[in-house]
GROMACS .gro file of C-alpha atoms in nm:
model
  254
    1UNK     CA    1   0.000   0.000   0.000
    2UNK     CA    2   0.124   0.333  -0.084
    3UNK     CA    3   0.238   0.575   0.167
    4UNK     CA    4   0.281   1.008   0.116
    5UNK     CA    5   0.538   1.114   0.321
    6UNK     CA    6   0.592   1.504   0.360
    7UNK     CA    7   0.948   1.617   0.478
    8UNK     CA    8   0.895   1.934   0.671
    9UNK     CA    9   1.036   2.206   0.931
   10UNK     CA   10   0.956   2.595   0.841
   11UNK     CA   11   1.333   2.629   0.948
   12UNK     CA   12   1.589   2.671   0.695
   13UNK     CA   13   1.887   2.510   0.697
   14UNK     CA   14   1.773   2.143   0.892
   15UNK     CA   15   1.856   1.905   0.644
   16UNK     CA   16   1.498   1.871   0.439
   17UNK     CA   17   1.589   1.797   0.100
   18UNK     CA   18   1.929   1.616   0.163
   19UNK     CA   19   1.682   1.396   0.360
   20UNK     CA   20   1.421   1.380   0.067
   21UNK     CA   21   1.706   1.303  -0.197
   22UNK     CA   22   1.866   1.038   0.047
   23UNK     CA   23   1.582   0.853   0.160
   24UNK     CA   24   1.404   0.853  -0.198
   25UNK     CA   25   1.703   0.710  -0.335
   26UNK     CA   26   1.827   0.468  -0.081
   27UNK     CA   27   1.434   0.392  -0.093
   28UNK     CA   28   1.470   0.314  -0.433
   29UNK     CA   29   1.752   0.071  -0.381
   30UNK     CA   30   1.565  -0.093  -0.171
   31UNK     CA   31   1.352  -0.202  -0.485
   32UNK     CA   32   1.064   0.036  -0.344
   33UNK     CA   33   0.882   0.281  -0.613
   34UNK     CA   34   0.900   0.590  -0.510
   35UNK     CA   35   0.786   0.921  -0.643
   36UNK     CA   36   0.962   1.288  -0.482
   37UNK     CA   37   0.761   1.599  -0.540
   38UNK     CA   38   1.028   1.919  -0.538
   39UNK     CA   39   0.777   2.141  -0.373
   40UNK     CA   40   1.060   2.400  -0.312
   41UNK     CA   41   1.114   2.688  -0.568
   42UNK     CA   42   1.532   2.636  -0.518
   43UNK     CA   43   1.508   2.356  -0.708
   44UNK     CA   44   1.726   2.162  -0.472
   45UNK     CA   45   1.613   1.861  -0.494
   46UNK     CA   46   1.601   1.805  -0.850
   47UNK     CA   47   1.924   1.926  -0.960
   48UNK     CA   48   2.075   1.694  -0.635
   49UNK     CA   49   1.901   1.413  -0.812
   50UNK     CA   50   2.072   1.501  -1.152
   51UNK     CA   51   1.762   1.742  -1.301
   52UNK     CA   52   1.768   2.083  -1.414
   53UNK     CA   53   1.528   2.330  -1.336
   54UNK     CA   54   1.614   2.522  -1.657
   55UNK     CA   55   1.483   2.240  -1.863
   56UNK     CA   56   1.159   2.126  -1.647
   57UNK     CA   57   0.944   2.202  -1.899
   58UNK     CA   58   0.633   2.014  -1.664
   59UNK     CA   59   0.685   2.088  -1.320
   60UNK     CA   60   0.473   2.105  -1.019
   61UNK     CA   61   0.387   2.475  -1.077
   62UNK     CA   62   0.194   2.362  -1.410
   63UNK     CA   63   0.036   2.059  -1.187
   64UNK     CA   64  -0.108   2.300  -0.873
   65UNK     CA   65  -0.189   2.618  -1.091
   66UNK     CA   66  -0.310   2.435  -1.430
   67UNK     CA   67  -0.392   2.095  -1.296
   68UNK     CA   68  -0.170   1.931  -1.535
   69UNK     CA   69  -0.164   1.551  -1.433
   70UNK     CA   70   0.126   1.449  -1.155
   71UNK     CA   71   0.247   1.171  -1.432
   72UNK     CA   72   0.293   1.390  -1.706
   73UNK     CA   73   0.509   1.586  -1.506
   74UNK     CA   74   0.703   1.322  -1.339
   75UNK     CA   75   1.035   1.208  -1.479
   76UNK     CA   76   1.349   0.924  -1.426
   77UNK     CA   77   1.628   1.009  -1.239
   78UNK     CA   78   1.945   0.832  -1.222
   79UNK     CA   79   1.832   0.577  -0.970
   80UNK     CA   80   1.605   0.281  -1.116
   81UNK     CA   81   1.304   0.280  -0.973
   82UNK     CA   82   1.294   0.703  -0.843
   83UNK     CA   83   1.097   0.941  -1.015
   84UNK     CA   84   1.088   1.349  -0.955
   85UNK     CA   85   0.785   1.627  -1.027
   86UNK     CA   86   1.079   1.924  -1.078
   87UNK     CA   87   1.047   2.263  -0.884
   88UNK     CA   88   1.131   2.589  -1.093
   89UNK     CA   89   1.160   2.908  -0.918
   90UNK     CA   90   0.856   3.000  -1.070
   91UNK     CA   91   0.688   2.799  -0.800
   92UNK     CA   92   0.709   3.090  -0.564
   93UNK     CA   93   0.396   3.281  -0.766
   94UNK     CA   94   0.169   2.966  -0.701
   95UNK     CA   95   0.052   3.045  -0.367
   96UNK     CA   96  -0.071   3.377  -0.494
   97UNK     CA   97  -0.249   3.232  -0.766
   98UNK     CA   98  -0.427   2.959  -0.553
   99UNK     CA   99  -0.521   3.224  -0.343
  100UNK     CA  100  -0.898   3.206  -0.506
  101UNK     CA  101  -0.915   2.846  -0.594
  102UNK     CA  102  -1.202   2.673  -0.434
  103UNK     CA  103  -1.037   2.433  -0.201
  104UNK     CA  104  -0.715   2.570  -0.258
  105UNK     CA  105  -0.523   2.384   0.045
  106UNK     CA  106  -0.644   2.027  -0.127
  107UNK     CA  107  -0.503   2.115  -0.525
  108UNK     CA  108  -0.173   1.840  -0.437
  109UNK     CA  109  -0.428   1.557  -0.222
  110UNK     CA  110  -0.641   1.554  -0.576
  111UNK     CA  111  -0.345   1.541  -0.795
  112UNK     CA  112  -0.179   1.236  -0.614
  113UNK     CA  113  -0.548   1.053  -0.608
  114UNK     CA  114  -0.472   0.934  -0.987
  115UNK     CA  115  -0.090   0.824  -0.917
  116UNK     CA  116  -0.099   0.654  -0.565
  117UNK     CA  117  -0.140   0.313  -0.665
  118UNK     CA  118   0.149   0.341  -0.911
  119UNK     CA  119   0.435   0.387  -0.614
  120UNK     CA  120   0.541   0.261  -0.288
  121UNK     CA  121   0.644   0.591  -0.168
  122UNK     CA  122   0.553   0.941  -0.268
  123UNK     CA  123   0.769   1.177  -0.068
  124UNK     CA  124   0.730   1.581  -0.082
  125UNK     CA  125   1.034   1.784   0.001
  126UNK     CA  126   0.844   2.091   0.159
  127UNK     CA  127   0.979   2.444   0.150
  128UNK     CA  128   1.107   2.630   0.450
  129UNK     CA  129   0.750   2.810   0.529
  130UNK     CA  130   0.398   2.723   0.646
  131UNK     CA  131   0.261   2.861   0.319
  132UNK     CA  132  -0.014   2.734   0.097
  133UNK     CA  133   0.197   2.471  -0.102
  134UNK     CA  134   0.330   2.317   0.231
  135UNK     CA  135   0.031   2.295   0.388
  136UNK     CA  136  -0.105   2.155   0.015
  137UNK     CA  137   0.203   1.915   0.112
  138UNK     CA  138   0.038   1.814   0.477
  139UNK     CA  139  -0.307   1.760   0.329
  140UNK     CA  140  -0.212   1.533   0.092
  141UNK     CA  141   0.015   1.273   0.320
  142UNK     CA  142  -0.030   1.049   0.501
  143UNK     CA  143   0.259   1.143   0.774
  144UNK     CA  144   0.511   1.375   0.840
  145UNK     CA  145   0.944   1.343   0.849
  146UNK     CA  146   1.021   1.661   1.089
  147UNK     CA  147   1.422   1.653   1.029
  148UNK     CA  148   1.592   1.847   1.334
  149UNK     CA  149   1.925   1.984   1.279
  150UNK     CA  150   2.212   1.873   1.605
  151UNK     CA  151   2.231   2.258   1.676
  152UNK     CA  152   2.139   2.519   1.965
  153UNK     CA  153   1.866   2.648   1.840
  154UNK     CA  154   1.709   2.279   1.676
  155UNK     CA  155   1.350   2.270   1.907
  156UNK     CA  156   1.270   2.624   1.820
  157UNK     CA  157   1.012   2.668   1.577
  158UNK     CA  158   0.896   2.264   1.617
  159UNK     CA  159   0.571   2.407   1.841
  160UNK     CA  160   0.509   2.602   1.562
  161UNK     CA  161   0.464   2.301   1.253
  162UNK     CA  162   0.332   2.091   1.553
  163UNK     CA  163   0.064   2.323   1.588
  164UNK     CA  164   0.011   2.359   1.204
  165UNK     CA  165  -0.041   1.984   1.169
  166UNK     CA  166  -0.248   1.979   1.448
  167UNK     CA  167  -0.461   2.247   1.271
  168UNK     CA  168  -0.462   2.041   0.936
  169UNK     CA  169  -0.507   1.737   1.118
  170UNK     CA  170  -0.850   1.903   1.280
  171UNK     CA  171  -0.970   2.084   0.956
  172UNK     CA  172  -0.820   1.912   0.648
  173UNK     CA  173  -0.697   1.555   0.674
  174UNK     CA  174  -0.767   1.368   0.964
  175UNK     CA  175  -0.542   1.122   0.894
  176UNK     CA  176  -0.195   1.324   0.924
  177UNK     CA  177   0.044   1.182   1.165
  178UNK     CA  178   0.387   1.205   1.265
  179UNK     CA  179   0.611   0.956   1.125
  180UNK     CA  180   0.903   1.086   1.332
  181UNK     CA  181   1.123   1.344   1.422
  182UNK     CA  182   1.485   1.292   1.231
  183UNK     CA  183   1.836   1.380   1.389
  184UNK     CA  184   2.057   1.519   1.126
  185UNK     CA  185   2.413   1.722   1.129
  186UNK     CA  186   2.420   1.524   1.420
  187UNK     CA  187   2.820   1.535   1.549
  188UNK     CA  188   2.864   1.252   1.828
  189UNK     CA  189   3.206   1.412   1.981
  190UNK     CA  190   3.012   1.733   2.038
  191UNK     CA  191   2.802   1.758   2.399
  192UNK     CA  192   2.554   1.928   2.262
  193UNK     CA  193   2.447   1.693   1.977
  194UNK     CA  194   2.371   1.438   2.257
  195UNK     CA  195   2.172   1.649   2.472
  196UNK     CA  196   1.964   1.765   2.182
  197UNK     CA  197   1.919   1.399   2.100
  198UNK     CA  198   1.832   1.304   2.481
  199UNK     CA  199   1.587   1.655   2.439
  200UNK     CA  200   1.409   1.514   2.164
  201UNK     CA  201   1.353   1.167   2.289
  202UNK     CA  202   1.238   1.305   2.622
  203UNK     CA  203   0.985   1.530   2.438
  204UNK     CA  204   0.887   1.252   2.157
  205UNK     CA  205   0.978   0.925   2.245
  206UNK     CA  206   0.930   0.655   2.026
  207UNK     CA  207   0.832   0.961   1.744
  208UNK     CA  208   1.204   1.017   1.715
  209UNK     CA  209   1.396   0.780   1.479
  210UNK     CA  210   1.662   0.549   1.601
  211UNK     CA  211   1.909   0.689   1.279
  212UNK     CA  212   2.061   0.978   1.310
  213UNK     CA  213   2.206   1.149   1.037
  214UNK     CA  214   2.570   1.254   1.054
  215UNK     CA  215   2.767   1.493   0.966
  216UNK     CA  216   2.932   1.448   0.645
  217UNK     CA  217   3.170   1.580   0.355
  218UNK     CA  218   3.064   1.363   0.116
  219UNK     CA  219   2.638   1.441   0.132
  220UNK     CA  220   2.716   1.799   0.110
  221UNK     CA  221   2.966   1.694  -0.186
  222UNK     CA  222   2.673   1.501  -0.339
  223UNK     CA  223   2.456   1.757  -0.478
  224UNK     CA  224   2.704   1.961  -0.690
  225UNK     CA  225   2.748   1.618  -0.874
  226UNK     CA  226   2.383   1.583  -0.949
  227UNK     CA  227   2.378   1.197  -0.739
  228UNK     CA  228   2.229   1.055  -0.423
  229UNK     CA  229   2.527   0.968  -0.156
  230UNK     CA  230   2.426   0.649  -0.274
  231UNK     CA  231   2.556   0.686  -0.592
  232UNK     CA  232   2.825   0.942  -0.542
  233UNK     CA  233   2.982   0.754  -0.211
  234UNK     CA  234   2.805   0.410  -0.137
  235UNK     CA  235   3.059   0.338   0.162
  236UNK     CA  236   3.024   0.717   0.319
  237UNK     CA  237   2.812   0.757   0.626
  238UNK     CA  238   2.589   0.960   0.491
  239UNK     CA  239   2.491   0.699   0.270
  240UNK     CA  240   2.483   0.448   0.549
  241UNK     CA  241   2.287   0.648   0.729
  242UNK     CA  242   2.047   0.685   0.499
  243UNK     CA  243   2.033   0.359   0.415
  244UNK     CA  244   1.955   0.282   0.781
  245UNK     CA  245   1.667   0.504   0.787
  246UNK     CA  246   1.451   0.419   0.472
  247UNK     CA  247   1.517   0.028   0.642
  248UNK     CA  248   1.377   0.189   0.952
  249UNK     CA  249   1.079   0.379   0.782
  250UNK     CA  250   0.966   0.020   0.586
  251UNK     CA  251   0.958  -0.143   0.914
  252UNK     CA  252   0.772   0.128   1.048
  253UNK     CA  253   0.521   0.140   0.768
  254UNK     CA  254   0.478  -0.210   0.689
   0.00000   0.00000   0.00000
């Protein structure tokens, strides 16, 4: 059975769409079909996964504002078994001009209706707001991935999306959960990383995912060569670690 998966924090700079490339990818190698919606206008993850923006022609501005079908936008990638919906940076005008669309915050639930039963996984790498496409994102999945970066100021701003998804949870789809809350830049020689880890589990519990994601050179090295850790670095530990957790979110969801 298919599962939509959004990966979201309104704070920049947590890891979001290194997780959404990763885990789609090592997903993927796991012989799971899996879809990844780029709802961010930087692009990110679809040049990390080897796809231009310049040449999206279809992209999921043309499926929210023109309802152009979510498999005539979606494309290969290098990884057998992953397909993307591209972001351009055009995206950023959609919210405007869903603005007066009846049921405006449901556009991205309708749109997946036809292509659910065609993938394992549909994952949505949200932008860093709690805008109209993201919460378009939350309506349409089933659960949330809430990565947390190892850092000071990591559980700031979590009461925040907590309280959005409660929101969309009471008004829009009832059956929005938390799949977990996701360690990442996590440094095991620094105090601080722990505490935030001990933090989180005190606060979540079993929400918070036994991988951690750690810090390293060769997933921020990744991207600029258009390839998954996976492909770029199969023995780094940011492959490993990734690896890890999409074995950790099939247990969970099977």
């Amino acid at each position: 059975m298919s599962k939509t998966i959004a990966i979201a924090n309104q704070k920049g700079g947590v890891g979001k769409t290194t997780t959404s490339i990763n885990l789609a990818a090592s997903l993927a190698v796991l012989e799971k079909k899996v879809l990844l919606i780029d709802a961010d206008p930087q692009a990110n993850a679809s040049s990390g996964l080897g796809v231009d923006p310049r040449s999206v022609t279809t992209s999921v501005y043309e499926c929210l504002v023109n309802g152009t079908p979510i498999k005539e936008a979606a494309v290969k990638t290098c990884i057998d078994g992953l397909e993307i919906v591209g972001s351009r940076i055009d995206l950023v005008g959609a919210e405007l001009e869903l603005l007066n669309v009846p049921g405006r915050e449901k556009v991205l639930d309708g749109l997946l209706t036809d292509v659910k039963d065609n993938y394992d996984y549909i994952l949505i790498d949200c932008l860093p707001s709690l805008g109209l496409i993201t919460v378009n994102a939350l309506t349409a999945s089933d659960s949330v991935i809430v990565p947390v970066q190892a850092e000071y100021f990591a559980l700031e701003g979590i009461s925040k999306l907590l309280n959005t998804i409660k929101i969309i949870k009471s008004k829009l789809n009832p059956k929005l959960e938390i799949e977990g809350f996701l360690l990442t830049m996590y440094d095991a020689r620094l105090r601080l990383a722990n505490q935030i880890y001990e933090e989180l589990k005190r606060h979540f519990g079993d929400m918070v995912f036994s991988t951690v994601i750690q810090r390293n050179i060769k997933l921020s090295e990744a991207p600029s060569h258009g390839l998954p850790a996976i492909l770029y670095d199969c023995d780094s530990k940011g492959s490993v670690n990734h690896m890890q957790l999409a074995k950790e979110l099939i247990k969970k969801t099977n």
